[in-house]
CSV table of C-alpha atoms in Angstrom, one decimal:
chain,number,residue,atom,x,y,z
A,1,UNK,CA,-4.9,0.3,2.5
A,2,UNK,CA,-1.1,2.7,3.8
A,3,UNK,CA,-1.7,1.7,6.2
A,4,UNK,CA,0.3,-0.5,5.1
A,5,UNK,CA,6.2,-0.8,5.9
A,6,UNK,CA,9.4,-1.1,4.0
A,7,UNK,CA,11.6,-0.5,7.0
A,8,UNK,CA,10.9,-0.4,10.7
A,9,UNK,CA,11.1,3.4,10.9
A,10,UNK,CA,8.6,4.2,8.1
A,11,UNK,CA,6.4,7.2,8.7
A,12,UNK,CA,2.7,7.4,8.5
A,13,UNK,CA,0.1,10.1,8.0
A,14,UNK,CA,-2.8,8.4,6.2
A,15,UNK,CA,-6.2,8.6,7.9
A,16,UNK,CA,-8.0,5.8,6.1
A,17,UNK,CA,-10.0,3.3,8.2
A,18,UNK,CA,-10.2,0.5,5.6
A,19,UNK,CA,-7.8,-1.6,3.5
A,20,UNK,CA,-4.4,-3.0,4.2
A,21,UNK,CA,-1.5,-1.4,6.0
A,22,UNK,CA,-0.6,0.7,3.2
A,23,UNK,CA,-4.0,2.3,3.0
A,24,UNK,CA,-4.0,3.3,6.6
A,25,UNK,CA,-0.5,3.7,7.8
A,26,UNK,CA,1.6,4.0,4.7
A,27,UNK,CA,4.2,1.4,4.1
A,28,UNK,CA,5.7,3.4,1.3
A,29,UNK,CA,5.0,7.0,2.0
A,30,UNK,CA,2.0,8.7,0.6
A,31,UNK,CA,3.9,11.4,-1.1
A,32,UNK,CA,0.7,13.1,-2.2
A,33,UNK,CA,0.2,13.8,1.5
A,34,UNK,CA,3.7,15.0,2.1
A,35,UNK,CA,4.8,11.9,4.0
A,36,UNK,CA,8.0,10.0,3.8
A,37,UNK,CA,9.5,6.8,5.1
A,38,UNK,CA,12.9,5.2,5.5
A,39,UNK,CA,13.1,3.6,2.1
A,40,UNK,CA,12.1,6.9,0.4
A,41,UNK,CA,14.7,8.7,2.6
A,42,UNK,CA,17.6,6.2,2.4
A,43,UNK,CA,17.7,5.5,-1.3
A,44,UNK,CA,20.1,7.5,-3.4
A,45,UNK,CA,18.0,9.2,-6.1
A,46,UNK,CA,20.0,8.0,-9.1
A,47,UNK,CA,18.4,7.3,-12.5
A,48,UNK,CA,17.0,3.8,-12.9
A,49,UNK,CA,17.4,2.0,-16.2
A,50,UNK,CA,14.0,0.3,-15.7
A,51,UNK,CA,12.1,3.5,-14.9
A,52,UNK,CA,11.4,4.7,-18.4
A,53,UNK,CA,7.9,6.0,-19.1
A,54,UNK,CA,6.8,7.0,-22.6
A,55,UNK,CA,6.0,10.8,-22.6
A,56,UNK,CA,2.4,11.8,-23.3
A,57,UNK,CA,1.7,13.5,-26.6
A,58,UNK,CA,-0.1,16.8,-26.3
A,59,UNK,CA,-1.8,18.9,-29.0
A,60,UNK,CA,-1.5,22.0,-26.9
A,61,UNK,CA,0.8,22.9,-24.0
A,62,UNK,CA,-0.8,22.7,-20.6
A,63,UNK,CA,-0.4,25.7,-18.5
A,64,UNK,CA,-0.4,24.5,-14.9
A,65,UNK,CA,1.9,25.2,-12.0
A,66,UNK,CA,3.7,22.2,-10.5
A,67,UNK,CA,2.7,21.1,-7.0
A,68,UNK,CA,5.2,22.3,-4.5
A,69,UNK,CA,6.9,20.1,-1.9
A,70,UNK,CA,5.1,20.1,1.4
A,71,UNK,CA,6.8,20.6,4.7
A,72,UNK,CA,5.4,19.7,8.1
A,73,UNK,CA,6.2,20.6,11.6
A,74,UNK,CA,7.3,18.0,14.2
A,75,UNK,CA,4.3,16.5,16.0
A,76,UNK,CA,4.7,16.3,19.7
A,77,UNK,CA,5.4,12.7,20.8
A,78,UNK,CA,3.1,11.4,23.5
A,79,UNK,CA,4.5,11.0,27.0
A,80,UNK,CA,3.6,7.9,29.0
A,81,UNK,CA,0.4,8.3,31.0
A,82,UNK,CA,1.4,5.9,33.6
A,83,UNK,CA,4.6,4.0,34.6
A,84,UNK,CA,2.7,0.7,35.0
A,85,UNK,CA,1.4,-1.7,32.4
A,86,UNK,CA,-1.4,-0.9,29.9
A,87,UNK,CA,-3.7,-2.9,32.1
A,88,UNK,CA,-3.5,0.1,34.5
A,89,UNK,CA,-4.4,2.8,32.0
A,90,UNK,CA,-7.7,4.7,32.4
A,91,UNK,CA,-9.0,3.4,29.0
A,92,UNK,CA,-8.1,-0.2,29.9
A,93,UNK,CA,-11.3,-1.1,31.8
A,94,UNK,CA,-13.6,0.1,29.1
A,95,UNK,CA,-11.6,-1.9,26.6
A,96,UNK,CA,-11.7,-5.0,28.8
A,97,UNK,CA,-15.4,-4.7,29.4
A,98,UNK,CA,-16.1,-4.4,25.6
A,99,UNK,CA,-14.0,-7.5,24.8
A,100,UNK,CA,-15.5,-9.5,27.7
A,101,UNK,CA,-18.8,-9.1,25.9
A,102,UNK,CA,-17.3,-11.1,23.0
A,103,UNK,CA,-16.3,-13.9,25.3
A,104,UNK,CA,-12.7,-13.0,26.3
A,105,UNK,CA,-12.0,-13.5,30.0
A,106,UNK,CA,-11.0,-10.6,32.1
A,107,UNK,CA,-7.9,-12.4,33.3
A,108,UNK,CA,-6.8,-13.1,29.7
A,109,UNK,CA,-7.3,-9.5,28.7
A,110,UNK,CA,-5.4,-8.1,31.7
A,111,UNK,CA,-2.6,-10.5,30.9
A,112,UNK,CA,-2.5,-9.4,27.3
A,113,UNK,CA,-2.4,-5.7,28.3
A,114,UNK,CA,0.2,-6.4,30.9
A,115,UNK,CA,2.3,-8.2,28.3
A,116,UNK,CA,2.1,-5.3,25.8
A,117,UNK,CA,5.2,-3.1,25.8
A,118,UNK,CA,5.2,0.6,25.1
A,119,UNK,CA,7.6,1.2,22.2
A,120,UNK,CA,8.8,4.8,22.1
A,121,UNK,CA,10.4,4.3,18.7
A,122,UNK,CA,7.0,3.7,17.3
A,123,UNK,CA,5.7,7.0,18.7
A,124,UNK,CA,8.8,8.7,17.4
A,125,UNK,CA,8.4,7.2,13.9
A,126,UNK,CA,4.7,8.0,13.5
A,127,UNK,CA,5.3,11.6,14.7
A,128,UNK,CA,8.3,12.3,12.5
A,129,UNK,CA,7.6,14.9,9.8
A,130,UNK,CA,8.1,14.4,6.1
A,131,UNK,CA,11.1,16.3,4.8
A,132,UNK,CA,9.5,16.9,1.4
A,133,UNK,CA,7.2,15.5,-1.1
A,134,UNK,CA,8.9,13.6,-3.9
A,135,UNK,CA,7.8,14.1,-7.4
A,136,UNK,CA,7.1,11.2,-9.7
A,137,UNK,CA,10.6,11.3,-11.2
A,138,UNK,CA,12.2,10.8,-7.8
A,139,UNK,CA,9.6,8.4,-6.4
A,140,UNK,CA,9.8,5.9,-9.3
A,141,UNK,CA,13.6,5.6,-8.9
A,142,UNK,CA,13.1,4.1,-5.5
A,143,UNK,CA,10.7,1.4,-6.5
A,144,UNK,CA,11.3,0.6,-10.2
A,145,UNK,CA,14.8,-0.8,-10.0
A,146,UNK,CA,16.5,-3.7,-11.8
A,147,UNK,CA,17.1,-5.5,-8.5
A,148,UNK,CA,13.4,-5.4,-7.5
A,149,UNK,CA,12.3,-6.4,-11.0
A,150,UNK,CA,14.7,-9.4,-10.9
A,151,UNK,CA,13.4,-10.4,-7.4
A,152,UNK,CA,9.9,-10.1,-8.8
A,153,UNK,CA,10.6,-12.4,-11.7
A,154,UNK,CA,12.2,-14.9,-9.3
A,155,UNK,CA,9.1,-14.7,-7.0
A,156,UNK,CA,6.9,-15.3,-10.0
A,157,UNK,CA,8.9,-18.3,-11.1
A,158,UNK,CA,8.9,-19.8,-7.6
A,159,UNK,CA,5.1,-19.3,-7.2
A,160,UNK,CA,3.9,-19.8,-10.7
A,161,UNK,CA,1.0,-22.1,-9.9
A,162,UNK,CA,-0.4,-20.0,-7.1
A,163,UNK,CA,-0.2,-16.8,-9.1
A,164,UNK,CA,-1.9,-18.5,-12.1
A,165,UNK,CA,-4.7,-19.7,-9.9
A,166,UNK,CA,-5.1,-16.3,-8.2
A,167,UNK,CA,-5.4,-14.6,-11.6
A,168,UNK,CA,-7.9,-17.2,-12.8
A,169,UNK,CA,-10.0,-17.0,-9.6
A,170,UNK,CA,-10.0,-13.3,-8.9
A,171,UNK,CA,-9.2,-11.7,-12.3
A,172,UNK,CA,-6.2,-9.8,-10.9
A,173,UNK,CA,-3.1,-10.0,-13.2
A,174,UNK,CA,-0.2,-12.0,-11.7
A,175,UNK,CA,2.2,-9.1,-12.3
A,176,UNK,CA,0.1,-6.8,-10.2
A,177,UNK,CA,0.1,-9.2,-7.3
A,178,UNK,CA,3.8,-9.7,-7.6
A,179,UNK,CA,4.4,-5.9,-7.8
A,180,UNK,CA,2.4,-5.2,-4.7
A,181,UNK,CA,4.3,-7.8,-2.6
A,182,UNK,CA,7.6,-6.4,-4.0
A,183,UNK,CA,6.7,-2.8,-3.1
A,184,UNK,CA,5.4,-3.7,0.3
A,185,UNK,CA,8.1,-6.1,1.6
A,186,UNK,CA,10.6,-6.9,-1.2
A,187,UNK,CA,9.1,-10.3,-1.4
A,188,UNK,CA,9.1,-11.0,2.3
A,189,UNK,CA,12.6,-9.7,3.0
A,190,UNK,CA,11.3,-6.7,5.1
A,191,UNK,CA,8.1,-7.6,6.9
A,192,UNK,CA,8.7,-5.6,10.1
A,193,UNK,CA,10.3,-6.4,13.5
A,194,UNK,CA,7.8,-5.0,16.0
A,195,UNK,CA,5.5,-7.3,17.8
A,196,UNK,CA,2.0,-6.6,16.5
A,197,UNK,CA,0.7,-6.5,20.1
A,198,UNK,CA,3.2,-3.8,21.1
A,199,UNK,CA,2.5,-1.8,17.9
A,200,UNK,CA,-1.3,-1.6,18.2
A,201,UNK,CA,-1.3,-1.2,22.0
A,202,UNK,CA,1.3,1.6,21.9
A,203,UNK,CA,-0.6,3.6,19.3
A,204,UNK,CA,-4.0,2.7,20.9
A,205,UNK,CA,-3.1,3.9,24.4
A,206,UNK,CA,-0.3,6.4,23.8
A,207,UNK,CA,-1.1,8.1,20.5
A,208,UNK,CA,-4.2,10.2,21.2
A,209,UNK,CA,-4.5,11.5,17.6
A,210,UNK,CA,-5.3,7.9,16.4
A,211,UNK,CA,-6.2,6.2,19.6
A,212,UNK,CA,-9.7,5.2,18.6
A,213,UNK,CA,-8.5,3.6,15.4
A,214,UNK,CA,-5.6,1.7,16.9
A,215,UNK,CA,-7.6,0.5,19.9
A,216,UNK,CA,-10.0,-0.9,17.2
A,217,UNK,CA,-7.0,-2.6,15.6
A,218,UNK,CA,-6.0,-4.1,19.0
A,219,UNK,CA,-9.5,-5.5,19.3
A,220,UNK,CA,-9.3,-6.9,15.7
A,221,UNK,CA,-5.9,-8.4,16.5
A,222,UNK,CA,-7.3,-10.2,19.6
A,223,UNK,CA,-10.2,-11.6,17.5
A,224,UNK,CA,-7.7,-12.6,14.8
A,225,UNK,CA,-5.4,-14.6,17.1
A,226,UNK,CA,-8.5,-16.3,18.6
A,227,UNK,CA,-9.8,-17.3,15.2
A,228,UNK,CA,-6.4,-18.5,13.9
A,229,UNK,CA,-5.6,-20.1,17.3
A,230,UNK,CA,-2.2,-18.5,17.5
A,231,UNK,CA,-0.1,-16.8,20.2
A,232,UNK,CA,-0.9,-13.2,20.7
A,233,UNK,CA,2.7,-12.4,21.4
A,234,UNK,CA,4.1,-14.3,18.4
A,235,UNK,CA,3.4,-12.1,15.4
A,236,UNK,CA,5.6,-9.4,14.1
A,237,UNK,CA,5.0,-6.6,11.7
A,238,UNK,CA,5.4,-2.9,11.0
A,239,UNK,CA,5.4,-0.1,13.5
A,240,UNK,CA,1.6,0.3,12.7
A,241,UNK,CA,0.8,-3.4,13.1
A,242,UNK,CA,0.9,-4.3,9.4
A,243,UNK,CA,1.6,-8.0,8.8
A,244,UNK,CA,3.0,-10.5,6.3
A,245,UNK,CA,4.0,-10.4,2.7
A,246,UNK,CA,1.2,-8.0,1.8
A,247,UNK,CA,1.3,-5.9,5.0
A,248,UNK,CA,-2.3,-6.3,6.2
A,249,UNK,CA,-3.4,-4.5,9.4
A,250,UNK,CA,-5.5,-6.7,11.7
A,251,UNK,CA,-8.9,-5.6,10.3
A,252,UNK,CA,-7.7,-6.2,6.8
A,253,UNK,CA,-6.3,-9.6,7.7
A,254,UNK,CA,-9.7,-10.6,9.1
A,255,UNK,CA,-11.6,-9.2,6.2
A,256,UNK,CA,-9.4,-10.1,3.2
A,257,UNK,CA,-6.8,-12.7,4.1
A,258,UNK,CA,-7.7,-16.2,2.8
A,259,UNK,CA,-6.6,-19.8,3.2
A,260,UNK,CA,-5.7,-20.1,-0.5
A,261,UNK,CA,-4.0,-23.6,-0.2
A,262,UNK,CA,-6.8,-25.0,2.0
A,263,UNK,CA,-4.6,-26.2,4.8
A,264,UNK,CA,-7.0,-24.8,7.5
A,265,UNK,CA,-5.0,-21.6,8.3
A,266,UNK,CA,-4.7,-18.1,6.9
A,267,UNK,CA,-1.0,-17.5,7.1
A,268,UNK,CA,0.3,-14.5,5.3
A,269,UNK,CA,3.6,-14.4,7.2
A,270,UNK,CA,5.1,-17.7,6.1
A,271,UNK,CA,2.7,-19.1,3.4
A,272,UNK,CA,3.3,-17.5,0.1
A,273,UNK,CA,0.3,-19.1,-1.5
A,274,UNK,CA,-2.0,-17.6,1.2
A,275,UNK,CA,-0.3,-14.2,0.8
A,276,UNK,CA,-0.8,-14.3,-3.0
A,277,UNK,CA,-4.4,-15.3,-2.7
A,278,UNK,CA,-5.0,-12.7,0.0
A,279,UNK,CA,-3.6,-9.8,-2.1
A,280,UNK,CA,-5.7,-11.0,-5.1
A,281,UNK,CA,-8.8,-11.2,-2.9
A,282,UNK,CA,-8.2,-7.7,-1.5
A,283,UNK,CA,-8.2,-6.3,-5.0
A,284,UNK,CA,-11.2,-8.3,-6.1
A,285,UNK,CA,-13.2,-7.2,-3.0
A,286,UNK,CA,-12.3,-3.6,-3.9
A,287,UNK,CA,-13.7,-3.9,-7.4
A,288,UNK,CA,-10.8,-4.8,-9.7
A,289,UNK,CA,-12.2,-5.0,-13.2
A,290,UNK,CA,-10.7,-8.0,-15.1
A,291,UNK,CA,-9.1,-7.1,-18.4
A,292,UNK,CA,-9.6,-3.4,-18.0
A,293,UNK,CA,-6.8,-0.8,-18.4
A,294,UNK,CA,-5.3,1.0,-15.5
A,295,UNK,CA,-4.2,4.4,-17.0
A,296,UNK,CA,-4.5,6.1,-20.3
A,297,UNK,CA,-2.3,8.8,-21.8
A,298,UNK,CA,-4.1,12.0,-22.9
A,299,UNK,CA,-3.9,14.9,-25.3
A,300,UNK,CA,-5.3,18.3,-24.8
A,301,UNK,CA,-7.2,20.5,-27.3
A,302,UNK,CA,-7.3,23.4,-24.9
A,303,UNK,CA,-5.4,24.7,-21.8
A,304,UNK,CA,-6.2,22.6,-18.8
A,305,UNK,CA,-7.6,24.3,-15.6
A,306,UNK,CA,-5.4,23.7,-12.6
A,307,UNK,CA,-8.4,22.6,-10.6
A,308,UNK,CA,-8.9,19.6,-12.9
A,309,UNK,CA,-5.8,17.8,-11.6
A,310,UNK,CA,-6.0,15.2,-8.9
A,311,UNK,CA,-4.6,16.5,-5.5
A,312,UNK,CA,-4.5,14.7,-2.2
A,313,UNK,CA,-6.6,11.8,-1.1
A,314,UNK,CA,-10.0,13.2,-2.1
A,315,UNK,CA,-8.6,13.7,-5.6
A,316,UNK,CA,-8.1,10.0,-6.0
A,317,UNK,CA,-11.9,9.4,-6.2
A,318,UNK,CA,-13.0,9.3,-9.9
A,319,UNK,CA,-16.1,11.6,-10.3
A,320,UNK,CA,-16.0,12.7,-13.9
A,321,UNK,CA,-16.7,10.4,-16.8
A,322,UNK,CA,-14.6,10.0,-19.9
A,323,UNK,CA,-17.3,11.9,-21.8
A,324,UNK,CA,-17.0,14.7,-19.2
A,325,UNK,CA,-13.2,14.9,-19.8
A,326,UNK,CA,-13.7,14.9,-23.6
A,327,UNK,CA,-16.1,17.8,-23.3
A,328,UNK,CA,-13.2,19.7,-21.5
A,329,UNK,CA,-10.8,18.9,-24.3
A,330,UNK,CA,-9.1,16.1,-22.6
A,331,UNK,CA,-8.9,13.2,-25.1
A,332,UNK,CA,-7.8,9.7,-23.9
A,333,UNK,CA,-5.3,7.9,-26.1
A,334,UNK,CA,-7.1,4.6,-25.4
A,335,UNK,CA,-10.5,3.8,-26.7
A,336,UNK,CA,-12.6,3.9,-23.5
A,337,UNK,CA,-16.2,3.7,-22.5
A,338,UNK,CA,-17.7,7.2,-22.3
A,339,UNK,CA,-19.5,6.2,-19.0
A,340,UNK,CA,-16.2,5.1,-17.3
A,341,UNK,CA,-14.9,7.4,-14.7
A,342,UNK,CA,-11.3,8.7,-14.3
A,343,UNK,CA,-9.1,11.3,-12.6
A,344,UNK,CA,-6.7,13.6,-14.4
A,345,UNK,CA,-3.1,13.4,-13.2
A,346,UNK,CA,0.0,15.5,-13.7
A,347,UNK,CA,3.2,13.8,-12.7
A,348,UNK,CA,6.4,15.8,-12.6
A,349,UNK,CA,9.7,14.5,-13.8
A,350,UNK,CA,12.3,17.2,-13.2
A,351,UNK,CA,11.2,20.2,-15.2
A,352,UNK,CA,8.9,18.2,-17.3
A,353,UNK,CA,5.5,16.6,-16.6
A,354,UNK,CA,3.4,13.7,-17.8
A,355,UNK,CA,-0.4,13.7,-18.0
A,356,UNK,CA,-2.5,10.7,-17.5
A,357,UNK,CA,-6.1,9.6,-16.8
A,358,UNK,CA,-6.3,7.3,-13.8
A,359,UNK,CA,-9.0,4.8,-14.6
A,360,UNK,CA,-11.1,2.5,-12.3
A,361,UNK,CA,-8.4,-0.1,-11.8
A,362,UNK,CA,-6.0,2.7,-10.9
A,363,UNK,CA,-8.4,3.8,-8.2
A,364,UNK,CA,-8.5,0.2,-6.9
A,365,UNK,CA,-4.7,0.2,-6.5
A,366,UNK,CA,-5.0,3.4,-4.4
A,367,UNK,CA,-7.3,1.5,-2.0
A,368,UNK,CA,-4.1,-0.4,-1.0
A,369,UNK,CA,-2.3,2.9,-0.4
A,370,UNK,CA,-4.0,6.3,-0.8
A,371,UNK,CA,-1.4,7.8,-3.2
A,372,UNK,CA,-1.3,8.3,-6.9
A,373,UNK,CA,2.5,7.9,-6.8
A,374,UNK,CA,2.2,4.6,-5.0
A,375,UNK,CA,-0.4,3.3,-7.5
A,376,UNK,CA,1.6,4.5,-10.5
A,377,UNK,CA,4.8,2.8,-9.0
A,378,UNK,CA,2.9,-0.4,-8.5
A,379,UNK,CA,1.5,-0.4,-12.0
A,380,UNK,CA,4.8,0.6,-13.8
A,381,UNK,CA,6.7,-2.0,-11.7
A,382,UNK,CA,4.2,-4.6,-12.7
A,383,UNK,CA,4.8,-3.8,-16.4
A,384,UNK,CA,8.5,-4.2,-16.0
A,385,UNK,CA,8.2,-7.4,-14.1
A,386,UNK,CA,5.9,-8.9,-16.7
A,387,UNK,CA,8.2,-8.0,-19.6
A,388,UNK,CA,11.2,-9.5,-17.7
A,389,UNK,CA,9.2,-12.6,-16.8
A,390,UNK,CA,8.1,-13.2,-20.4
A,391,UNK,CA,11.6,-12.6,-21.6
A,392,UNK,CA,12.8,-15.3,-19.2
A,393,UNK,CA,10.2,-17.7,-20.5
A,394,UNK,CA,11.3,-17.0,-24.1
A,395,UNK,CA,15.0,-17.6,-23.2
A,396,UNK,CA,14.1,-20.8,-21.4
A,397,UNK,CA,12.2,-22.0,-24.5
A,398,UNK,CA,15.1,-21.2,-26.8
A,399,UNK,CA,17.5,-23.0,-24.5
A,400,UNK,CA,15.3,-26.1,-24.3
A,401,UNK,CA,14.9,-26.1,-28.1
A,402,UNK,CA,18.7,-26.0,-28.6
A,403,UNK,CA,19.1,-29.0,-26.3
């Protein structure tokens, strides 16, 4: 985790230094942070037939003010420091010296920096403010749609063996893997059009606010292309350098991408099997608990304190146990271990709200993108995809029986 692209003008504000693209440079807008992106902005917010969530039963009405939309001011876009190539920038020599110590030649490094092109559209996109924070009712309509569900079923059908092996190997449900890839890139239909070299160089040298991070990603990218024996100019991705079906930034690619079909290469751009295995490995490495639930509905025996509800990125980290919540009068609908940890969430749908406990596996999903709305969308979409997929299997069985 972002950050992680759905269109080439997505906006980013996340500050995480680990995970995939979506956990660092959001691919889908971390609405908890007041960010937005092109898919969030372009979609018409009309009701989705597939976006139904069962309301939570309460024993007592919760008195808590809804979170208000956040507005941000326009961030000043960086001006070019020099008119020449990145090889002429003041920071370039220090960058070159560091990478030379890893065995890269100075001539190669200068050639790479000379080839990298400053992309003003990247700087404009990353500096564009969010217009407002969407609530859950608005957000889910964007991602939980019949078309995306249908595409997810098709992707599952076409990659059945790889998904079954990934689930068996890593313990991550096939539907969650399918959902992530659907949310990130619509199953490979939108993987980004910027050269990764241009993206990480532009943000590394011309975006001071995140310069250290993106120069680090440029280093990781050079290490990556050396390891994979590929052309440094060949790969394309998001404006923040996120790549492939699962939108991994270079550091995540090196850490979590795997050669799942054992052909000698980790290819998450063109090889769906590698992409599936890599997403599953990412979740496993971040602690996915096989067979454990993701969320639980709740009921309240007393009025909830506003301070109990998860807010922002820090609020995603589970600190209180189920026993702690029960002592506060927050009773989970599922039977859960008292020692398990969870966050309490309020998700608005128009004038109404739903209340949930986000459990350990919910937290793991937020490692992909640091947003409770993102994690909830991924989980709810996965449920819809699984139901549709199982229905397709039943229909196929009936058809074969009739024959």
